[in-house]
Amino acid sequence: MQIAQYLNQEMKSITIREGANQVKLNIIVPVSPQEPLSVIERSVESLSRLEHGDIAKVHTTYVIDVHRPDDPRVAYLQSKSHLCTIVRTHGRGRRAGAINDALDKIGKTDYLAFFDVDSRPDSNFLVECVRKLEENGAVIASAPRYITNPDASLTARIVATEYAILTDIYQLLERYDGFKQFNGLVGVLDAQVFDNRGLDESTACEDVDITQQVYLGGGIAVLAERTCVGEQAPGTLKDYYNQRTRWINGAYEGLNRYLSAFVRAKIPMSRKITWLSATALPFVIFLFSPLTLLYGIRLWKSCNDIKDFTIRVFGLILHAWILQVCSLNVLLRRLFNMQIEWKEMGRSDI
């Protein structure tokens, strides 16, 4: 799709539905070949506790990539009569391809909810996200994130602190109508956004790509502050580095693809400025590492003791410099046309 077509998307024409009792919602959970059965079991248990409120119909589809037909994870999912299971042996497009395959089979629906196998949403997550979408005429809704495995390692502990900062940032962006990107598209979306397109399977971060398309078309993402969703942090420094390298590669792609489109787009300046800040910041983040000390006042309230406080503050400074190294890695690989590979992350058994 050309840039001009993004600007012509009629996102503002998405219908605001009156009366949630007619709403249909489909949940999609992509599962990579490396995901352990125990984490999938926790995922099924977690999603089964979601409240539906006045949503008339909720269907859940797991899309699982396998290397062999007798994968025990497939047998487990197929044993759950309330679930729809799509088994893929080709792995085309990874996560984006899995979601696209599910979209092809689901057919007509009102809302789509995306989760990862490590997503642990509050029970009111669907209800609150649908409420925010309908109240604001929005396209994407999600909630503040928290880390479910903060005690797994020092790396996970630092990421948990980072997520606390991100929650404050999301709340500011919500207040001042800024650009909001929810990792993995974990949240609820108006299904009409996929009427004429799927996720781009060639991008580094399909979630970033589709969110940018939504904003360029005049749509918005909103924060449901009455609920939250947990997810796992990388347990090792290597996993963390690989994950952030891929994310920053997605930011690079966004700048490369959409900079001129955002400049010309007829959307509020607040969204343009915050989009540019979000995509460009990782490449100069070392300049802002001293600000971590100022944020220490906010962190102190949630710390157990001085040792915990010290670890968090200096961990965040280290975090900023690691992101800078990731950014340099992305720039060098782009300069020399080197591939940035998708690498699977280890999971905690929660």
Protein backbone atom coordinates (compact mmCIF):
# COMPACT_ATOMS: atom_id res chain seq x y z
CA MET A 1 0.00 0.00 0.00
CA GLN A 2 1.37 3.40 -0.98
CA ILE A 3 1.72 6.29 1.47
CA ALA A 4 -1.11 8.19 -0.23
CA GLN A 5 -3.44 5.32 0.52
CA TYR A 6 -2.61 5.47 4.23
CA LEU A 7 -3.65 9.08 4.28
CA ASN A 8 -6.89 8.23 2.50
CA GLN A 9 -7.95 5.51 4.96
CA GLU A 10 -11.35 6.47 6.38
CA MET A 11 -10.53 5.58 9.98
CA LYS A 12 -12.85 8.30 11.27
CA SER A 13 -15.79 6.60 9.60
CA ILE A 14 -15.54 3.53 11.82
CA THR A 15 -18.92 2.98 13.38
CA ILE A 16 -19.46 3.66 17.06
CA ARG A 17 -21.76 0.84 18.08
CA GLU A 18 -24.72 1.64 20.27
CA GLY A 19 -25.56 -1.18 22.63
CA ALA A 20 -22.84 -3.64 23.54
CA ASN A 21 -25.38 -6.49 23.67
CA GLN A 22 -24.94 -6.92 19.90
CA VAL A 23 -21.14 -6.94 19.98
CA LYS A 24 -19.11 -9.92 18.80
CA LEU A 25 -15.46 -10.21 19.80
CA ASN A 26 -12.78 -12.64 18.67
CA ILE A 27 -9.61 -13.28 20.65
CA ILE A 28 -6.49 -14.32 18.71
CA VAL A 29 -3.40 -15.80 20.41
CA PRO A 30 -0.40 -16.64 18.20
CA VAL A 31 1.91 -19.36 19.56
CA SER A 32 5.48 -19.80 18.32
CA PRO A 33 7.17 -23.24 18.05
CA GLN A 34 9.33 -22.60 21.14
CA GLU A 35 6.54 -21.73 23.58
CA PRO A 36 6.40 -24.37 26.36
CA LEU A 37 3.17 -26.24 27.06
CA SER A 38 3.08 -25.00 30.65
CA VAL A 39 2.90 -21.35 29.52
CA ILE A 40 0.15 -22.20 27.03
CA GLU A 41 -1.82 -23.86 29.83
CA ARG A 42 -1.46 -20.72 31.97
CA SER A 43 -2.63 -18.65 29.00
CA VAL A 44 -5.79 -20.71 28.54
CA GLU A 45 -6.53 -20.48 32.27
CA SER A 46 -5.97 -16.72 32.28
CA LEU A 47 -8.18 -15.99 29.27
CA SER A 48 -10.94 -18.22 30.63
CA ARG A 49 -11.30 -15.79 33.54
CA LEU A 50 -12.03 -12.80 31.30
CA GLU A 51 -15.40 -11.18 31.94
CA HIS A 52 -17.60 -10.63 28.90
CA GLY A 53 -20.05 -8.16 30.41
CA ASP A 54 -22.61 -7.22 27.77
CA ILE A 55 -20.51 -8.56 24.90
CA ALA A 56 -22.82 -11.05 23.19
CA LYS A 57 -20.28 -13.50 21.78
CA VAL A 58 -16.60 -14.08 22.54
CA HIS A 59 -14.60 -16.67 20.60
CA THR A 60 -10.95 -17.57 21.22
CA THR A 61 -8.56 -18.80 18.52
CA TYR A 62 -5.04 -20.08 19.14
CA VAL A 63 -2.76 -20.14 16.09
CA ILE A 64 0.12 -22.50 16.81
CA ASP A 65 3.24 -23.00 14.72
CA VAL A 66 4.71 -26.52 14.97
CA HIS A 67 7.70 -28.44 13.66
CA ARG A 68 6.06 -31.87 13.91
CA PRO A 69 2.45 -33.09 13.65
CA ASP A 70 2.43 -34.91 17.00
CA ASP A 71 3.25 -31.78 19.00
CA PRO A 72 1.65 -32.27 22.47
CA ARG A 73 0.75 -28.59 22.60
CA VAL A 74 -1.64 -29.13 19.69
CA ALA A 75 -3.30 -32.05 21.47
CA TYR A 76 -3.78 -29.90 24.57
CA LEU A 77 -5.37 -27.00 22.68
CA GLN A 78 -7.60 -29.30 20.63
CA SER A 79 -8.83 -30.93 23.84
CA LYS A 80 -10.42 -27.62 24.85
CA SER A 81 -13.82 -27.61 23.19
CA HIS A 82 -14.34 -23.87 23.70
CA LEU A 83 -11.21 -23.01 21.70
CA CYS A 84 -10.60 -22.87 17.97
CA THR A 85 -7.11 -24.12 17.08
CA ILE A 86 -5.29 -23.34 13.84
CA VAL A 87 -2.15 -25.43 13.29
CA ARG A 88 0.56 -24.08 10.99
CA THR A 89 3.54 -26.11 9.79
CA HIS A 90 5.03 -23.48 7.49
CA GLY A 91 5.56 -20.62 9.96
CA ARG A 92 5.04 -18.04 7.22
CA GLY A 93 5.30 -14.48 8.46
CA ARG A 94 5.84 -15.57 12.07
CA ARG A 95 3.48 -13.71 14.42
CA ALA A 96 2.03 -11.42 11.74
CA GLY A 97 1.40 -14.39 9.46
CA ALA A 98 -0.29 -16.32 12.26
CA ILE A 99 -2.66 -13.43 12.98
CA ASN A 100 -3.40 -12.97 9.28
CA ASP A 101 -4.27 -16.66 8.93
CA ALA A 102 -6.64 -16.34 11.88
CA LEU A 103 -8.25 -13.23 10.39
CA ASP A 104 -8.90 -15.14 7.17
CA LYS A 105 -10.81 -17.85 9.05
CA ILE A 106 -12.70 -15.75 11.57
CA GLY A 107 -14.86 -13.82 9.14
CA LYS A 108 -17.16 -11.00 10.24
CA THR A 109 -16.78 -9.71 13.78
CA ASP A 110 -17.00 -6.39 15.61
CA TYR A 111 -13.86 -6.41 17.73
CA LEU A 112 -10.57 -8.29 17.79
CA ALA A 113 -8.48 -8.88 20.89
CA PHE A 114 -4.84 -9.86 20.52
CA PHE A 115 -2.85 -11.56 23.28
CA ASP A 116 0.50 -13.32 23.50
CA VAL A 117 0.80 -16.61 25.39
CA ASP A 118 2.45 -14.75 28.29
CA SER A 119 -0.30 -12.10 28.46
CA ARG A 120 -2.11 -12.08 31.81
CA PRO A 121 -4.98 -9.57 31.52
CA ASP A 122 -7.17 -8.51 34.42
CA SER A 123 -10.61 -10.11 34.34
CA ASN A 124 -12.26 -6.82 33.25
CA PHE A 125 -9.79 -6.21 30.40
CA LEU A 126 -12.15 -6.88 27.48
CA VAL A 127 -15.05 -4.98 29.00
CA GLU A 128 -12.96 -1.91 29.80
CA CYS A 129 -11.23 -1.82 26.42
CA VAL A 130 -14.52 -2.10 24.52
CA ARG A 131 -15.97 0.65 26.71
CA LYS A 132 -13.05 2.96 25.90
CA LEU A 133 -13.31 2.23 22.18
CA GLU A 134 -17.01 3.04 22.09
CA GLU A 135 -16.76 6.14 24.28
CA ASN A 136 -13.93 7.65 22.22
CA GLY A 137 -14.64 6.35 18.72
CA ALA A 138 -11.14 4.86 18.86
CA VAL A 139 -9.54 2.06 16.86
CA ILE A 140 -7.14 0.51 19.40
CA ALA A 141 -7.52 0.18 23.16
CA SER A 142 -5.18 -1.35 25.68
CA ALA A 143 -4.14 -0.89 29.28
CA PRO A 144 -1.10 -0.21 31.45
CA ARG A 145 1.42 -3.06 31.46
CA TYR A 146 3.18 -4.74 34.35
CA ILE A 147 5.81 -7.47 34.52
CA THR A 148 4.67 -10.86 35.81
CA ASN A 149 8.17 -12.23 36.49
CA PRO A 150 10.06 -9.34 38.15
CA ASP A 151 11.93 -11.72 40.45
CA ALA A 152 13.19 -13.96 37.65
CA SER A 153 16.45 -12.01 37.27
CA LEU A 154 18.05 -8.62 37.64
CA THR A 155 17.21 -7.95 33.99
CA ALA A 156 13.53 -8.65 34.62
CA ARG A 157 13.60 -6.38 37.65
CA ILE A 158 14.99 -3.50 35.61
CA VAL A 159 12.39 -4.04 32.88
CA ALA A 160 9.66 -3.99 35.55
CA THR A 161 10.90 -0.55 36.60
CA GLU A 162 10.93 0.57 32.97
CA TYR A 163 7.28 -0.49 32.65
CA ALA A 164 6.37 1.61 35.68
CA ILE A 165 7.81 4.62 33.87
CA LEU A 166 5.97 3.68 30.68
CA THR A 167 2.68 3.64 32.60
CA ASP A 168 3.25 7.27 33.61
CA ILE A 169 4.15 8.15 30.01
CA TYR A 170 1.03 6.43 28.65
CA GLN A 171 -1.13 8.41 31.07
CA LEU A 172 0.45 11.68 29.90
CA LEU A 173 -0.04 10.72 26.26
CA GLU A 174 -3.67 9.87 26.97
CA ARG A 175 -4.22 13.25 28.60
CA TYR A 176 -2.57 15.27 25.83
CA ASP A 177 -3.73 13.25 22.80
CA GLY A 178 -0.34 11.80 21.96
CA PHE A 179 0.69 8.87 19.78
CA LYS A 180 0.42 5.61 21.73
CA GLN A 181 1.96 2.32 20.65
CA PHE A 182 0.94 -0.80 22.58
CA ASN A 183 3.51 -3.58 22.38
CA GLY A 184 2.35 -6.55 20.31
CA LEU A 185 -1.06 -4.94 19.73
CA VAL A 186 -2.05 -6.65 22.97
CA GLY A 187 -5.46 -5.11 23.48
CA VAL A 188 -8.77 -4.75 21.66
CA LEU A 189 -9.16 -3.32 18.15
CA ASP A 190 -12.12 -2.33 16.04
CA ALA A 191 -12.23 -5.15 13.49
CA GLN A 192 -13.00 -2.71 10.68
CA VAL A 193 -9.33 -1.74 10.64
CA PHE A 194 -8.69 -5.09 8.94
CA ASP A 195 -11.51 -4.87 6.40
CA ASN A 196 -9.13 -4.12 3.53
CA ARG A 197 -5.76 -5.16 4.88
CA GLY A 198 -3.87 -7.52 7.15
CA LEU A 199 -0.65 -7.15 9.08
CA ASP A 200 2.47 -6.59 6.99
CA GLU A 201 4.45 -9.83 7.32
CA SER A 202 7.63 -8.25 5.95
CA THR A 203 8.07 -5.63 8.68
CA ALA A 204 10.27 -5.94 11.75
CA CYS A 205 7.39 -4.99 14.07
CA GLU A 206 3.95 -5.50 12.58
CA ASP A 207 2.30 -3.93 15.62
CA VAL A 208 4.18 -0.66 15.18
CA ASP A 209 3.45 -0.64 11.46
CA ILE A 210 -0.33 -1.06 11.73
CA THR A 211 -0.55 1.47 14.59
CA GLN A 212 1.18 4.07 12.44
CA GLN A 213 -1.27 3.35 9.62
CA VAL A 214 -4.17 3.84 12.03
CA TYR A 215 -2.89 7.24 13.18
CA LEU A 216 -2.13 8.39 9.64
CA GLY A 217 -5.73 7.59 8.75
CA GLY A 218 -7.04 9.76 11.59
CA GLY A 219 -7.68 6.93 14.06
CA ILE A 220 -6.41 6.83 17.63
CA ALA A 221 -5.35 4.42 20.33
CA VAL A 222 -6.71 4.90 23.85
CA LEU A 223 -5.64 3.78 27.31
CA ALA A 224 -8.09 1.85 29.50
CA GLU A 225 -6.88 2.95 32.93
CA ARG A 226 -9.34 0.87 34.97
CA THR A 227 -7.62 -2.39 34.03
CA CYS A 228 -4.14 -3.70 33.23
CA VAL A 229 -2.33 -6.59 31.57
CA GLY A 230 0.78 -8.45 32.63
CA GLU A 231 3.50 -9.89 30.44
CA GLN A 232 6.88 -11.52 30.93
CA ALA A 233 10.13 -9.61 30.80
CA PRO A 234 13.24 -11.09 29.20
CA GLY A 235 14.98 -13.20 31.80
CA THR A 236 18.50 -12.72 30.46
CA LEU A 237 20.51 -9.79 29.19
CA LYS A 238 20.91 -11.57 25.84
CA ASP A 239 17.14 -11.98 25.40
CA TYR A 240 16.62 -8.37 26.42
CA TYR A 241 19.22 -7.14 23.92
CA ASN A 242 17.75 -9.17 21.06
CA GLN A 243 14.20 -8.04 21.85
CA ARG A 244 15.08 -4.36 22.00
CA THR A 245 17.19 -4.56 18.85
CA ARG A 246 14.14 -5.85 16.98
CA TRP A 247 11.90 -3.16 18.50
CA ILE A 248 14.33 -0.39 17.57
CA ASN A 249 14.58 -1.84 14.08
CA GLY A 250 10.80 -1.37 13.93
CA ALA A 251 11.24 2.27 14.95
CA TYR A 252 13.83 2.72 12.18
CA GLU A 253 11.40 1.27 9.64
CA GLY A 254 8.70 3.63 10.88
CA LEU A 255 10.90 6.68 10.39
CA ASN A 256 12.00 5.47 6.98
CA ARG A 257 8.48 4.65 5.76
CA TYR A 258 6.25 7.23 7.37
CA LEU A 259 8.21 10.38 8.24
CA SER A 260 7.00 12.36 5.24
CA ALA A 261 3.48 10.99 5.66
CA PHE A 262 3.31 12.12 9.30
CA VAL A 263 4.62 15.57 8.36
CA ARG A 264 1.86 15.95 5.75
CA ALA A 265 -0.92 14.17 7.63
CA LYS A 266 -3.95 16.23 8.70
CA ILE A 267 -3.80 15.10 12.31
CA PRO A 268 -3.17 17.05 15.54
CA MET A 269 0.38 18.30 16.04
CA SER A 270 0.52 16.54 19.42
CA ARG A 271 0.29 13.17 17.67
CA LYS A 272 2.97 14.10 15.14
CA ILE A 273 5.42 15.30 17.78
CA THR A 274 4.92 12.33 20.09
CA TRP A 275 5.21 9.87 17.18
CA LEU A 276 8.51 11.44 16.15
CA SER A 277 9.72 11.38 19.75
CA ALA A 278 8.79 7.72 20.20
CA THR A 279 10.51 6.58 17.01
CA ALA A 280 13.60 8.80 17.16
CA LEU A 281 14.33 8.74 20.91
CA PRO A 282 16.05 5.31 20.98
CA PHE A 283 18.77 6.61 18.66
CA VAL A 284 19.80 9.42 21.05
CA ILE A 285 18.58 8.02 24.35
CA PHE A 286 22.01 8.27 26.01
CA LEU A 287 21.44 12.03 26.16
CA PHE A 288 18.50 11.48 28.51
CA SER A 289 20.05 8.92 30.86
CA PRO A 290 20.78 11.58 33.55
CA LEU A 291 17.02 12.25 33.79
CA THR A 292 16.72 8.84 35.42
CA LEU A 293 18.09 10.37 38.61
CA LEU A 294 15.24 12.89 38.62
CA TYR A 295 12.72 10.08 38.22
CA GLY A 296 14.26 8.47 41.29
CA ILE A 297 11.95 10.58 43.47
CA ARG A 298 8.99 8.81 41.87
CA LEU A 299 10.66 5.40 42.17
CA TRP A 300 11.44 5.81 45.85
CA LYS A 301 7.78 5.43 46.79
CA SER A 302 7.62 1.92 45.32
CA CYS A 303 11.02 0.65 46.50
CA ASN A 304 11.44 -1.77 49.39
CA ASP A 305 14.68 -0.27 50.73
CA ILE A 306 17.75 1.72 49.74
CA LYS A 307 19.31 -1.32 48.06
CA ASP A 308 16.23 -1.85 45.91
CA PHE A 309 16.18 1.87 45.06
CA THR A 310 19.85 1.86 44.06
CA ILE A 311 19.43 -1.20 41.84
CA ARG A 312 16.44 0.32 40.08
CA VAL A 313 17.97 3.74 39.45
CA PHE A 314 21.33 2.50 38.19
CA GLY A 315 19.57 -0.30 36.34
CA LEU A 316 17.58 2.29 34.40
CA ILE A 317 20.75 4.21 33.54
CA LEU A 318 22.26 0.95 32.27
CA HIS A 319 19.02 0.29 30.41
CA ALA A 320 19.35 3.58 28.52
CA TRP A 321 22.89 2.77 27.43
CA ILE A 322 21.93 -0.74 26.34
CA LEU A 323 19.20 0.77 24.17
CA GLN A 324 21.83 3.08 22.69
CA VAL A 325 24.02 0.09 21.82
CA CYS A 326 20.99 -1.63 20.27
CA SER A 327 20.33 1.50 18.20
CA LEU A 328 23.91 1.61 16.93
CA ASN A 329 23.65 -2.08 16.05
CA VAL A 330 20.49 -1.39 14.03
CA LEU A 331 22.07 1.56 12.21
CA LEU A 332 25.21 -0.39 11.34
CA ARG A 333 23.25 -3.40 10.11
CA ARG A 334 21.04 -1.16 8.02
CA LEU A 335 24.09 0.64 6.63
CA PHE A 336 25.70 -2.63 5.52
CA ASN A 337 22.40 -4.26 4.52
CA MET A 338 22.72 -7.00 7.16
CA GLN A 339 19.69 -8.98 8.33
CA ILE A 340 18.36 -8.51 11.86
CA GLU A 341 17.07 -11.93 12.85
CA TRP A 342 14.01 -12.66 14.98
CA LYS A 343 15.23 -14.58 18.03
CA GLU A 344 12.90 -16.35 20.43
CA MET A 345 12.86 -15.34 24.08
CA GLY A 346 12.95 -17.76 26.99
CA ARG A 347 9.86 -17.99 29.22
CA SER A 348 9.30 -18.29 32.95
CA ASP A 349 6.78 -20.94 33.98
CA ILE A 350 4.03 -18.52 35.02
